[in-house]
């Protein structure tokens, strides 16, 4: 019976080596490890604006400014330094949410149109909110008092409309 046990043990060991793909003459490999190729970054959707690394000018605008952003006299509104126009239709923000650079002290106005009634919410400014309806566009404005990012969202859908970056 001990011969049977030894034969059985040998068979099991041989099977284990075969399953593991090992053999008695395996030595550590001297080959370089496999290399990995990187996956290219996804292409930007059409209509989106690539972030600019150009320096900001005195009024906060950079070259390659987004077409929905007007500054200074271009706003057509007295006392408004930066005017951003945004639409929310069919669950999408147009143009896609981006970052608008402003200076501390600028008066910013956001004009929003929506295909459904929602509340416009300005992060960290609890007294700054407005209701936009499907029938009437709505504006929300404030004067920037400190540097940093302020996100403007639609409360019900959670959609990010724009991030205002103050320096």
Tab-separated table of N, CA and C in Angstrom:
chain	number	residue	atom	x	y	z
A	1	UNK	N	0.810	-1.187	0.000
A	1	UNK	CA	0.000	0.000	0.000
A	1	UNK	C	0.858	1.257	0.000
A	2	UNK	N	2.028	1.191	0.526
A	2	UNK	CA	2.868	2.365	0.548
A	2	UNK	C	3.387	2.677	-0.851
A	3	UNK	N	3.553	1.629	-1.706
A	3	UNK	CA	3.922	1.890	-3.091
A	3	UNK	C	2.818	2.633	-3.808
A	4	UNK	N	1.578	2.243	-3.515
A	4	UNK	CA	0.444	2.935	-4.115
A	4	UNK	C	0.414	4.386	-3.673
A	5	UNK	N	0.637	4.632	-2.424
A	5	UNK	CA	0.612	5.999	-1.891
A	5	UNK	C	1.711	6.836	-2.535
A	6	UNK	N	2.916	6.225	-2.698
A	6	UNK	CA	4.029	6.943	-3.320
A	6	UNK	C	3.727	7.231	-4.775
A	7	UNK	N	3.142	6.277	-5.486
A	7	UNK	CA	2.797	6.465	-6.893
A	7	UNK	C	1.727	7.547	-7.029
A	8	UNK	N	0.752	7.520	-6.122
A	8	UNK	CA	-0.321	8.512	-6.135
A	8	UNK	C	0.251	9.901	-5.860
A	9	UNK	N	1.145	9.992	-4.903
A	9	UNK	CA	1.763	11.276	-4.576
A	9	UNK	C	2.573	11.793	-5.756
A	10	UNK	N	3.283	10.929	-6.416
A	10	UNK	CA	4.070	11.319	-7.599
A	10	UNK	C	3.178	11.802	-8.720
A	11	UNK	N	2.069	11.108	-8.923
A	11	UNK	CA	1.130	11.499	-9.978
A	11	UNK	C	0.533	12.867	-9.673
A	12	UNK	N	0.184	13.081	-8.431
A	12	UNK	CA	-0.387	14.378	-8.032
A	12	UNK	C	0.634	15.493	-8.224
A	13	UNK	N	1.874	15.235	-7.822
A	13	UNK	CA	2.924	16.245	-7.976
A	13	UNK	C	3.159	16.562	-9.447
A	14	UNK	N	3.186	15.543	-10.296
A	14	UNK	CA	3.397	15.750	-11.723
A	14	UNK	C	2.248	16.550	-12.321
A	15	UNK	N	1.041	16.226	-11.892
A	15	UNK	CA	-0.131	16.949	-12.386
A	15	UNK	C	-0.078	18.415	-11.954
A	16	UNK	N	0.345	18.659	-10.726
A	16	UNK	CA	0.434	20.035	-10.226
A	16	UNK	C	1.437	20.836	-11.045
A	17	UNK	N	2.597	20.249	-11.351
A	17	UNK	CA	3.590	20.937	-12.166
A	17	UNK	C	3.065	21.204	-13.566
A	18	UNK	N	2.353	20.250	-14.135
A	18	UNK	CA	1.818	20.410	-15.482
A	18	UNK	C	0.787	21.526	-15.514
A	19	UNK	N	-0.085	21.558	-14.497
A	19	UNK	CA	-1.121	22.592	-14.443
A	19	UNK	C	-0.487	23.963	-14.253
A	20	UNK	N	0.515	24.044	-13.411
A	20	UNK	CA	1.173	25.319	-13.138
A	20	UNK	C	2.093	25.742	-14.267
A	21	UNK	N	2.352	24.867	-15.192
A	21	UNK	CA	3.220	25.198	-16.309
A	21	UNK	C	4.683	25.197	-15.919
A	22	UNK	N	5.025	24.511	-14.872
A	22	UNK	CA	6.403	24.476	-14.403
A	22	UNK	C	7.051	23.168	-14.807
A	23	UNK	N	8.353	23.198	-14.858
A	23	UNK	CA	9.100	21.966	-15.044
A	23	UNK	C	10.323	22.036	-14.155
A	24	UNK	N	10.986	20.925	-14.002
A	24	UNK	CA	12.109	20.839	-13.087
A	24	UNK	C	13.286	21.685	-13.554
A	25	UNK	N	13.363	22.003	-14.845
A	25	UNK	CA	14.524	22.734	-15.318
A	25	UNK	C	14.257	24.232	-15.505
A	26	UNK	N	13.135	24.744	-14.931
A	26	UNK	CA	12.850	26.182	-15.012
A	26	UNK	C	13.885	26.976	-14.237
A	27	UNK	N	14.372	28.025	-14.863
A	27	UNK	CA	15.294	28.936	-14.199
A	27	UNK	C	14.699	30.332	-14.285
A	28	UNK	N	15.125	31.222	-13.412
A	28	UNK	CA	14.605	32.596	-13.486
A	28	UNK	C	14.925	33.204	-14.848
A	29	UNK	N	14.010	33.982	-15.347
A	29	UNK	CA	14.178	34.596	-16.661
A	29	UNK	C	15.174	35.741	-16.592
A	30	UNK	N	15.939	35.904	-17.630
A	30	UNK	CA	16.864	37.025	-17.735
A	30	UNK	C	16.338	38.055	-18.715
A	31	UNK	N	15.130	37.811	-19.233
A	31	UNK	CA	14.520	38.746	-20.171
A	31	UNK	C	14.045	39.985	-19.417
A	32	UNK	N	14.059	41.117	-20.112
A	32	UNK	CA	13.525	42.358	-19.536
A	32	UNK	C	12.020	42.198	-19.371
A	33	UNK	N	11.451	42.848	-18.362
A	33	UNK	CA	9.990	42.748	-18.192
A	33	UNK	C	9.283	43.341	-19.404
A	34	UNK	N	8.069	42.896	-19.593
A	34	UNK	CA	7.273	43.383	-20.716
A	34	UNK	C	7.072	44.888	-20.568
A	35	UNK	N	7.019	45.572	-21.687
A	35	UNK	CA	6.746	47.008	-21.646
A	35	UNK	C	5.277	47.227	-21.940
A	36	UNK	N	4.789	48.353	-21.480
A	36	UNK	CA	3.386	48.678	-21.670
A	36	UNK	C	3.294	49.940	-22.501
A	37	UNK	N	2.328	49.970	-23.383
A	37	UNK	CA	2.128	51.171	-24.177
A	37	UNK	C	1.059	51.996	-23.509
A	38	UNK	N	1.221	53.294	-23.566
A	38	UNK	CA	0.224	54.162	-22.945
A	38	UNK	C	-0.959	54.307	-23.886
A	39	UNK	N	-2.095	54.596	-23.297
A	39	UNK	CA	-3.311	54.818	-24.064
A	39	UNK	C	-3.422	56.313	-24.289
A	40	UNK	N	-3.640	56.766	-25.508
A	40	UNK	CA	-3.725	58.205	-25.752
A	40	UNK	C	-4.934	58.800	-25.036
A	41	UNK	N	-4.805	60.064	-24.661
A	41	UNK	CA	-5.905	60.769	-24.002
A	41	UNK	C	-7.064	60.867	-24.972
A	42	UNK	N	-8.297	60.851	-24.439
A	42	UNK	CA	-9.447	60.945	-25.331
A	42	UNK	C	-9.477	62.305	-26.022
A	43	UNK	N	-9.977	62.322	-27.223
A	43	UNK	CA	-10.108	63.572	-27.969
A	43	UNK	C	-11.164	64.428	-27.300
A	44	UNK	N	-10.970	65.734	-27.364
A	44	UNK	CA	-11.958	66.637	-26.776
A	44	UNK	C	-13.192	66.663	-27.660
A	45	UNK	N	-14.390	66.672	-27.040
A	45	UNK	CA	-15.606	66.726	-27.852
A	45	UNK	C	-15.644	68.035	-28.638
A	46	UNK	N	-16.256	67.999	-29.810
A	46	UNK	CA	-16.326	69.213	-30.605
A	46	UNK	C	-17.120	70.261	-29.855
A	47	UNK	N	-16.706	71.488	-30.003
A	47	UNK	CA	-17.388	72.584	-29.328
A	47	UNK	C	-16.796	72.892	-27.968
A	48	UNK	N	-15.946	72.036	-27.423
A	48	UNK	CA	-15.356	72.333	-26.123
A	48	UNK	C	-14.108	73.156	-26.335
A	49	UNK	N	-13.739	73.872	-25.309
A	49	UNK	CA	-12.605	74.763	-25.401
A	49	UNK	C	-11.483	74.213	-24.547
A	50	UNK	N	-10.317	74.065	-25.142
A	50	UNK	CA	-9.169	73.579	-24.394
A	50	UNK	C	-8.702	74.651	-23.436
A	51	UNK	N	-8.248	74.261	-22.238
A	51	UNK	CA	-7.753	75.248	-21.312
A	51	UNK	C	-6.567	75.991	-21.917
A	52	UNK	N	-6.515	77.263	-21.645
A	52	UNK	CA	-5.434	78.070	-22.194
A	52	UNK	C	-4.344	78.243	-21.161
A	53	UNK	N	-3.100	78.168	-21.619
A	53	UNK	CA	-1.991	78.427	-20.717
A	53	UNK	C	-1.472	79.837	-20.931
A	54	UNK	N	-2.172	80.608	-21.746
A	54	UNK	CA	-1.761	81.983	-22.007
A	54	UNK	C	-1.994	82.829	-20.769
A	55	UNK	N	-1.149	83.803	-20.517
A	55	UNK	CA	-1.329	84.638	-19.345
A	55	UNK	C	-2.576	85.495	-19.469
A	56	UNK	N	-3.189	85.765	-18.348
A	56	UNK	CA	-4.389	86.588	-18.327
A	56	UNK	C	-3.999	88.047	-18.483
A	57	UNK	N	-4.859	88.809	-19.138
A	57	UNK	CA	-4.598	90.235	-19.287
A	57	UNK	C	-5.158	90.962	-18.074
A	58	UNK	N	-5.140	92.270	-18.108
A	58	UNK	CA	-5.540	93.083	-16.965
A	58	UNK	C	-6.985	92.831	-16.544
A	59	UNK	N	-7.910	92.585	-17.489
A	59	UNK	CA	-9.304	92.351	-17.126
A	59	UNK	C	-9.613	90.877	-16.901
A	60	UNK	N	-8.581	90.022	-16.921
A	60	UNK	CA	-8.783	88.614	-16.617
A	60	UNK	C	-8.985	87.737	-17.833
A	61	UNK	N	-9.041	88.325	-19.031
A	61	UNK	CA	-9.274	87.483	-20.200
A	61	UNK	C	-7.972	86.876	-20.684
A	62	UNK	N	-8.061	85.742	-21.295
A	62	UNK	CA	-6.887	85.083	-21.867
A	62	UNK	C	-7.120	84.955	-23.354
A	63	UNK	N	-6.046	84.798	-24.090
A	63	UNK	CA	-6.224	84.581	-25.522
A	63	UNK	C	-6.971	83.275	-25.702
A	64	UNK	N	-7.791	83.168	-26.729
A	64	UNK	CA	-8.561	81.950	-26.935
A	64	UNK	C	-9.777	81.891	-26.029
A	65	UNK	N	-10.308	83.041	-25.655
A	65	UNK	CA	-11.457	83.132	-24.746
A	65	UNK	C	-12.659	82.368	-25.302
A	66	UNK	N	-13.464	81.834	-24.398
A	66	UNK	CA	-14.664	81.114	-24.805
A	66	UNK	C	-15.659	82.086	-25.449
A	67	UNK	N	-16.367	81.639	-26.489
A	67	UNK	CA	-17.292	82.531	-27.200
A	67	UNK	C	-18.494	82.949	-26.355
A	68	UNK	N	-18.802	82.220	-25.293
A	68	UNK	CA	-19.951	82.572	-24.458
A	68	UNK	C	-19.575	83.522	-23.330
A	69	UNK	N	-18.321	84.003	-23.320
A	69	UNK	CA	-17.846	84.910	-22.276
A	69	UNK	C	-17.562	86.269	-22.897
A	70	UNK	N	-18.151	87.311	-22.318
A	70	UNK	CA	-17.908	88.688	-22.757
A	70	UNK	C	-17.302	89.435	-21.582
A	71	UNK	N	-16.415	90.383	-21.886
A	71	UNK	CA	-15.712	91.132	-20.854
A	71	UNK	C	-15.783	92.626	-21.110
A	72	UNK	N	-15.759	93.390	-20.019
A	72	UNK	CA	-15.719	94.844	-20.120
A	72	UNK	C	-16.872	95.397	-20.929
A	73	UNK	N	-16.556	96.297	-21.856
A	73	UNK	CA	-17.588	96.947	-22.671
A	73	UNK	C	-18.352	95.952	-23.530
A	74	UNK	N	-17.748	94.785	-23.835
A	74	UNK	CA	-18.426	93.777	-24.657
A	74	UNK	C	-19.679	93.221	-23.983
A	75	UNK	N	-19.772	93.333	-22.658
A	75	UNK	CA	-20.951	92.793	-21.961
A	75	UNK	C	-22.203	93.568	-22.317
A	76	UNK	N	-22.039	94.849	-22.679
A	76	UNK	CA	-23.199	95.677	-22.994
A	76	UNK	C	-23.998	96.058	-21.762
A	77	UNK	N	-23.453	95.803	-20.579
A	77	UNK	CA	-24.154	96.114	-19.333
A	77	UNK	C	-23.231	96.913	-18.417
A	78	UNK	N	-23.706	98.078	-18.003
A	78	UNK	CA	-22.913	98.940	-17.130
A	78	UNK	C	-22.616	98.224	-15.812
A	79	UNK	N	-21.369	98.316	-15.385
A	79	UNK	CA	-20.979	97.740	-14.096
A	79	UNK	C	-20.701	96.246	-14.119
A	80	UNK	N	-20.941	95.567	-15.236
A	80	UNK	CA	-20.674	94.132	-15.342
A	80	UNK	C	-19.322	93.956	-16.013
A	81	UNK	N	-18.398	93.294	-15.303
A	81	UNK	CA	-17.055	93.066	-15.843
A	81	UNK	C	-16.972	91.811	-16.689
A	82	UNK	N	-17.713	90.757	-16.287
A	82	UNK	CA	-17.661	89.471	-16.995
A	82	UNK	C	-19.086	88.935	-17.122
A	83	UNK	N	-19.493	88.642	-18.357
A	83	UNK	CA	-20.824	88.101	-18.628
A	83	UNK	C	-20.653	86.726	-19.263
A	84	UNK	N	-21.277	85.709	-18.667
A	84	UNK	CA	-21.201	84.338	-19.169
A	84	UNK	C	-22.621	83.893	-19.529
A	85	UNK	N	-22.809	83.400	-20.745
A	85	UNK	CA	-24.114	82.929	-21.205
A	85	UNK	C	-24.057	81.414	-21.359
A	86	UNK	N	-25.024	80.734	-20.720
A	86	UNK	CA	-25.028	79.266	-20.690
A	86	UNK	C	-26.447	78.757	-20.922
A	87	UNK	N	-26.560	77.623	-21.617
A	87	UNK	CA	-27.858	76.983	-21.837
A	87	UNK	C	-27.832	75.555	-21.285
A	88	UNK	N	-28.951	75.135	-20.706
A	88	UNK	CA	-29.124	73.758	-20.251
A	88	UNK	C	-30.316	73.200	-21.018
A	89	UNK	N	-30.040	72.266	-21.939
A	89	UNK	CA	-31.083	71.691	-22.786
A	89	UNK	C	-30.895	70.191	-22.875
A	90	UNK	N	-31.930	69.430	-22.674
A	90	UNK	CA	-31.870	67.972	-22.826
A	90	UNK	C	-30.832	67.311	-21.933
A	91	UNK	N	-30.609	67.874	-20.761
A	91	UNK	CA	-29.662	67.294	-19.827
A	91	UNK	C	-28.201	67.645	-20.094
A	92	UNK	N	-27.957	68.573	-21.034
A	92	UNK	CA	-26.582	68.956	-21.373
A	92	UNK	C	-26.374	70.453	-21.215
A	93	UNK	N	-25.167	70.809	-20.771
A	93	UNK	CA	-24.777	72.206	-20.632
A	93	UNK	C	-24.062	72.612	-21.920
A	94	UNK	N	-24.502	73.758	-22.497
A	94	UNK	CA	-23.905	74.251	-23.728
A	94	UNK	C	-23.516	75.714	-23.548
A	95	UNK	N	-22.266	76.054	-23.809
A	95	UNK	CA	-21.158	75.157	-24.082
A	95	UNK	C	-20.832	74.340	-22.844
A	96	UNK	N	-20.064	73.265	-23.010
A	96	UNK	CA	-19.743	72.429	-21.852
A	96	UNK	C	-19.110	73.258	-20.739
A	97	UNK	N	-19.392	72.862	-19.507
A	97	UNK	CA	-18.881	73.592	-18.347
A	97	UNK	C	-17.378	73.777	-18.471
A	98	UNK	N	-16.943	74.971	-18.218
A	98	UNK	CA	-15.522	75.278	-18.290
A	98	UNK	C	-15.148	76.194	-17.141
A	99	UNK	N	-13.948	76.715	-17.214
A	99	UNK	CA	-13.454	77.632	-16.196
A	99	UNK	C	-13.332	79.010	-16.825
A	100	UNK	N	-13.846	80.012	-16.125
A	100	UNK	CA	-13.737	81.395	-16.570
A	100	UNK	C	-12.870	82.124	-15.557
A	101	UNK	N	-11.781	82.706	-16.032
A	101	UNK	CA	-10.860	83.442	-15.168
A	101	UNK	C	-11.351	84.869	-14.960
A	102	UNK	N	-11.366	85.313	-13.697
A	102	UNK	CA	-11.751	86.672	-13.345
A	102	UNK	C	-10.762	87.196	-12.309
A	103	UNK	N	-10.877	88.461	-11.986
A	103	UNK	CA	-10.057	89.082	-10.958
A	103	UNK	C	-10.933	89.379	-9.741
A	104	UNK	N	-10.324	89.340	-8.559
A	104	UNK	CA	-11.032	89.752	-7.351
A	104	UNK	C	-11.479	91.195	-7.576
A	105	UNK	N	-12.736	91.473	-7.267
A	105	UNK	CA	-13.309	92.799	-7.485
A	105	UNK	C	-14.185	92.871	-8.717
A	106	UNK	N	-14.087	91.880	-9.642
A	106	UNK	CA	-14.931	91.856	-10.835
A	106	UNK	C	-16.379	91.568	-10.456
A	107	UNK	N	-17.306	92.210	-11.170
A	107	UNK	CA	-18.721	91.846	-11.057
A	107	UNK	C	-18.997	90.843	-12.168
A	108	UNK	N	-19.456	89.653	-11.776
A	108	UNK	CA	-19.713	88.555	-12.696
A	108	UNK	C	-21.219	88.371	-12.828
A	109	UNK	N	-21.678	88.185	-14.055
A	109	UNK	CA	-23.101	87.898	-14.301
A	109	UNK	C	-23.182	86.638	-15.143
A	110	UNK	N	-24.022	85.703	-14.710
A	110	UNK	CA	-24.264	84.463	-15.440
A	110	UNK	C	-25.705	84.509	-15.953
A	111	UNK	N	-25.883	84.359	-17.273
A	111	UNK	CA	-27.223	84.301	-17.886
A	111	UNK	C	-27.500	82.851	-18.239
A	112	UNK	N	-28.588	82.313	-17.703
A	112	UNK	CA	-28.905	80.894	-17.882
A	112	UNK	C	-30.263	80.740	-18.553
A	113	UNK	N	-30.297	79.885	-19.596
A	113	UNK	CA	-31.566	79.435	-20.157
A	113	UNK	C	-31.648	77.940	-19.909
A	114	UNK	N	-32.867	77.452	-19.697
A	114	UNK	CA	-33.053	76.037	-19.400
A	114	UNK	C	-34.352	75.552	-20.019
A	115	UNK	N	-34.396	74.269	-20.359
A	115	UNK	CA	-35.619	73.690	-20.900
A	115	UNK	C	-36.523	73.152	-19.794
A	116	UNK	N	-36.125	73.361	-18.538
A	116	UNK	CA	-36.938	72.943	-17.396
A	116	UNK	C	-36.672	73.874	-16.217
A	117	UNK	N	-37.635	74.000	-15.320
A	117	UNK	CA	-37.483	74.865	-14.154
A	117	UNK	C	-36.466	74.272	-13.195
A	118	UNK	N	-35.512	75.114	-12.788
A	118	UNK	CA	-34.463	74.687	-11.859
A	118	UNK	C	-33.998	75.888	-11.045
A	119	UNK	N	-33.215	75.588	-10.013
A	119	UNK	CA	-32.641	76.627	-9.173
A	119	UNK	C	-31.159	76.738	-9.488
A	120	UNK	N	-30.714	77.959	-9.782
A	120	UNK	CA	-29.293	78.226	-10.023
A	120	UNK	C	-28.659	78.474	-8.661
A	121	UNK	N	-27.570	77.793	-8.393
A	121	UNK	CA	-26.923	77.881	-7.085
A	121	UNK	C	-25.458	78.281	-7.259
A	122	UNK	N	-25.015	79.296	-6.494
A	122	UNK	CA	-23.624	79.737	-6.525
A	122	UNK	C	-22.955	79.212	-5.256
A	123	UNK	N	-21.971	78.345	-5.422
A	123	UNK	CA	-21.270	77.711	-4.305
A	123	UNK	C	-20.697	78.759	-3.362
A	124	UNK	N	-20.833	78.504	-2.074
A	124	UNK	CA	-20.287	79.345	-1.005
A	124	UNK	C	-20.919	80.727	-0.923
A	125	UNK	N	-21.985	80.980	-1.654
A	125	UNK	CA	-22.715	82.240	-1.547
A	125	UNK	C	-24.189	81.906	-1.328
A	126	UNK	N	-24.564	81.603	-0.088
A	126	UNK	CA	-25.930	81.129	0.176
A	126	UNK	C	-27.025	82.120	-0.214
A	127	UNK	N	-26.706	83.420	-0.251
A	127	UNK	CA	-27.722	84.397	-0.633
A	127	UNK	C	-27.796	84.588	-2.148
A	128	UNK	N	-26.978	83.823	-2.885
A	128	UNK	CA	-26.978	83.922	-4.340
A	128	UNK	C	-27.574	82.666	-4.961
A	129	UNK	N	-28.850	82.735	-5.260
A	129	UNK	CA	-29.521	81.680	-6.004
A	129	UNK	C	-30.673	82.326	-6.758
A	130	UNK	N	-31.127	81.680	-7.797
A	130	UNK	CA	-32.222	82.197	-8.604
A	130	UNK	C	-32.923	81.025	-9.268
A	131	UNK	N	-34.173	81.240	-9.598
A	131	UNK	CA	-34.949	80.207	-10.292
A	131	UNK	C	-35.017	80.536	-11.774
A	132	UNK	N	-34.684	79.560	-12.587
A	132	UNK	CA	-34.809	79.700	-14.033
A	132	UNK	C	-35.944	78.787	-14.475
A	133	UNK	N	-36.785	79.264	-15.374
A	133	UNK	CA	-37.888	78.431	-15.865
A	133	UNK	C	-37.692	78.170	-17.348
A	134	UNK	N	-38.479	77.236	-17.847
A	134	UNK	CA	-38.393	76.889	-19.264
A	134	UNK	C	-38.898	78.044	-20.124
A	135	UNK	N	-39.645	78.960	-19.537
A	135	UNK	CA	-40.229	80.057	-20.297
A	135	UNK	C	-39.394	81.327	-20.269
A	136	UNK	N	-38.553	81.472	-19.224
A	136	UNK	CA	-37.841	82.738	-19.068
A	136	UNK	C	-36.409	82.516	-18.585
A	137	UNK	N	-35.426	83.038	-19.327
A	137	UNK	CA	-34.035	82.949	-18.875
A	137	UNK	C	-33.860	83.721	-17.567
A	138	UNK	N	-32.814	83.411	-16.838
A	138	UNK	CA	-32.563	84.070	-15.555
A	138	UNK	C	-31.093	84.464	-15.453
A	139	UNK	N	-30.850	85.584	-14.756
A	139	UNK	CA	-29.498	86.068	-14.500
A	139	UNK	C	-29.196	85.915	-13.017
A	140	UNK	N	-27.923	85.730	-12.724
A	140	UNK	CA	-27.453	85.752	-11.345
A	140	UNK	C	-26.104	86.463	-11.369
A	141	UNK	N	-25.907	87.401	-10.432
A	141	UNK	CA	-24.658	88.147	-10.452
A	141	UNK	C	-24.130	88.364	-9.040
A	142	UNK	N	-22.826	88.595	-8.966
A	142	UNK	CA	-22.171	88.883	-7.694
A	142	UNK	C	-20.829	89.520	-7.974
A	143	UNK	N	-20.291	90.187	-6.955
A	143	UNK	CA	-18.953	90.752	-7.036
A	143	UNK	C	-18.001	89.799	-6.340
A	144	UNK	N	-16.935	89.430	-7.020
A	144	UNK	CA	-15.952	88.480	-6.491
A	144	UNK	C	-15.162	89.175	-5.379
A	145	UNK	N	-15.148	88.557	-4.191
A	145	UNK	CA	-14.488	89.176	-3.041
A	145	UNK	C	-13.226	88.463	-2.586
A	146	UNK	N	-13.003	87.238	-3.086
A	146	UNK	CA	-11.798	86.514	-2.666
A	146	UNK	C	-11.326	85.593	-3.782
A	147	UNK	N	-10.024	85.284	-3.780
A	147	UNK	CA	-9.506	84.376	-4.809
A	147	UNK	C	-9.982	82.943	-4.582
A	148	UNK	N	-9.985	82.180	-5.661
A	148	UNK	CA	-10.379	80.770	-5.581
A	148	UNK	C	-11.431	80.440	-6.618
A	149	UNK	N	-11.947	79.211	-6.532
A	149	UNK	CA	-12.952	78.719	-7.474
A	149	UNK	C	-14.346	78.784	-6.876
A	150	UNK	N	-15.295	79.218	-7.678
A	150	UNK	CA	-16.705	79.236	-7.302
A	150	UNK	C	-17.467	78.490	-8.388
A	151	UNK	N	-18.182	77.438	-7.993
A	151	UNK	CA	-18.941	76.646	-8.963
A	151	UNK	C	-20.385	77.129	-9.004
A	152	UNK	N	-20.913	77.225	-10.217
A	152	UNK	CA	-22.310	77.597	-10.424
A	152	UNK	C	-22.993	76.353	-10.984
A	153	UNK	N	-24.025	75.890	-10.275
A	153	UNK	CA	-24.695	74.648	-10.643
A	153	UNK	C	-26.208	74.827	-10.732
A	154	UNK	N	-26.857	73.833	-11.297
A	154	UNK	CA	-28.321	73.732	-11.234
A	154	UNK	C	-28.638	72.728	-10.140
A	155	UNK	N	-29.351	73.166	-9.144
A	155	UNK	CA	-29.574	72.340	-7.953
A	155	UNK	C	-30.311	71.034	-8.262
A	156	UNK	N	-31.389	71.087	-9.002
A	156	UNK	CA	-32.203	69.884	-9.220
A	156	UNK	C	-31.485	68.823	-10.047
A	157	UNK	N	-30.814	69.231	-11.100
A	157	UNK	CA	-30.143	68.249	-11.955
A	157	UNK	C	-28.713	67.979	-11.497
A	158	UNK	N	-28.161	68.883	-10.694
A	158	UNK	CA	-26.773	68.730	-10.255
A	158	UNK	C	-25.776	69.110	-11.335
A	159	UNK	N	-26.246	69.684	-12.432
A	159	UNK	CA	-25.368	70.029	-13.557
A	159	UNK	C	-24.468	71.205	-13.202
A	160	UNK	N	-23.182	71.053	-13.487
A	160	UNK	CA	-22.221	72.138	-13.324
A	160	UNK	C	-22.318	73.026	-14.555
A	161	UNK	N	-22.619	74.312	-14.334
A	161	UNK	CA	-22.721	75.249	-15.447
A	161	UNK	C	-21.371	75.862	-15.788
A	162	UNK	N	-20.660	76.333	-14.764
A	162	UNK	CA	-19.382	76.991	-14.972
A	162	UNK	C	-18.634	77.068	-13.649
A	163	UNK	N	-17.314	77.130	-13.731
A	163	UNK	CA	-16.475	77.385	-12.559
A	163	UNK	C	-15.823	78.734	-12.782
A	164	UNK	N	-16.038	79.654	-11.837
A	164	UNK	CA	-15.433	80.982	-11.906
A	164	UNK	C	-14.170	80.941	-11.064
A	165	UNK	N	-13.031	81.185	-11.714
A	165	UNK	CA	-11.736	81.151	-11.017
A	165	UNK	C	-11.240	82.572	-10.833
A	166	UNK	N	-11.150	82.999	-9.576
A	166	UNK	CA	-10.700	84.365	-9.263
A	166	UNK	C	-9.261	84.368	-8.785
A	167	UNK	N	-8.494	85.339	-9.280
A	167	UNK	CA	-7.117	85.504	-8.818
A	167	UNK	C	-6.868	86.943	-8.447
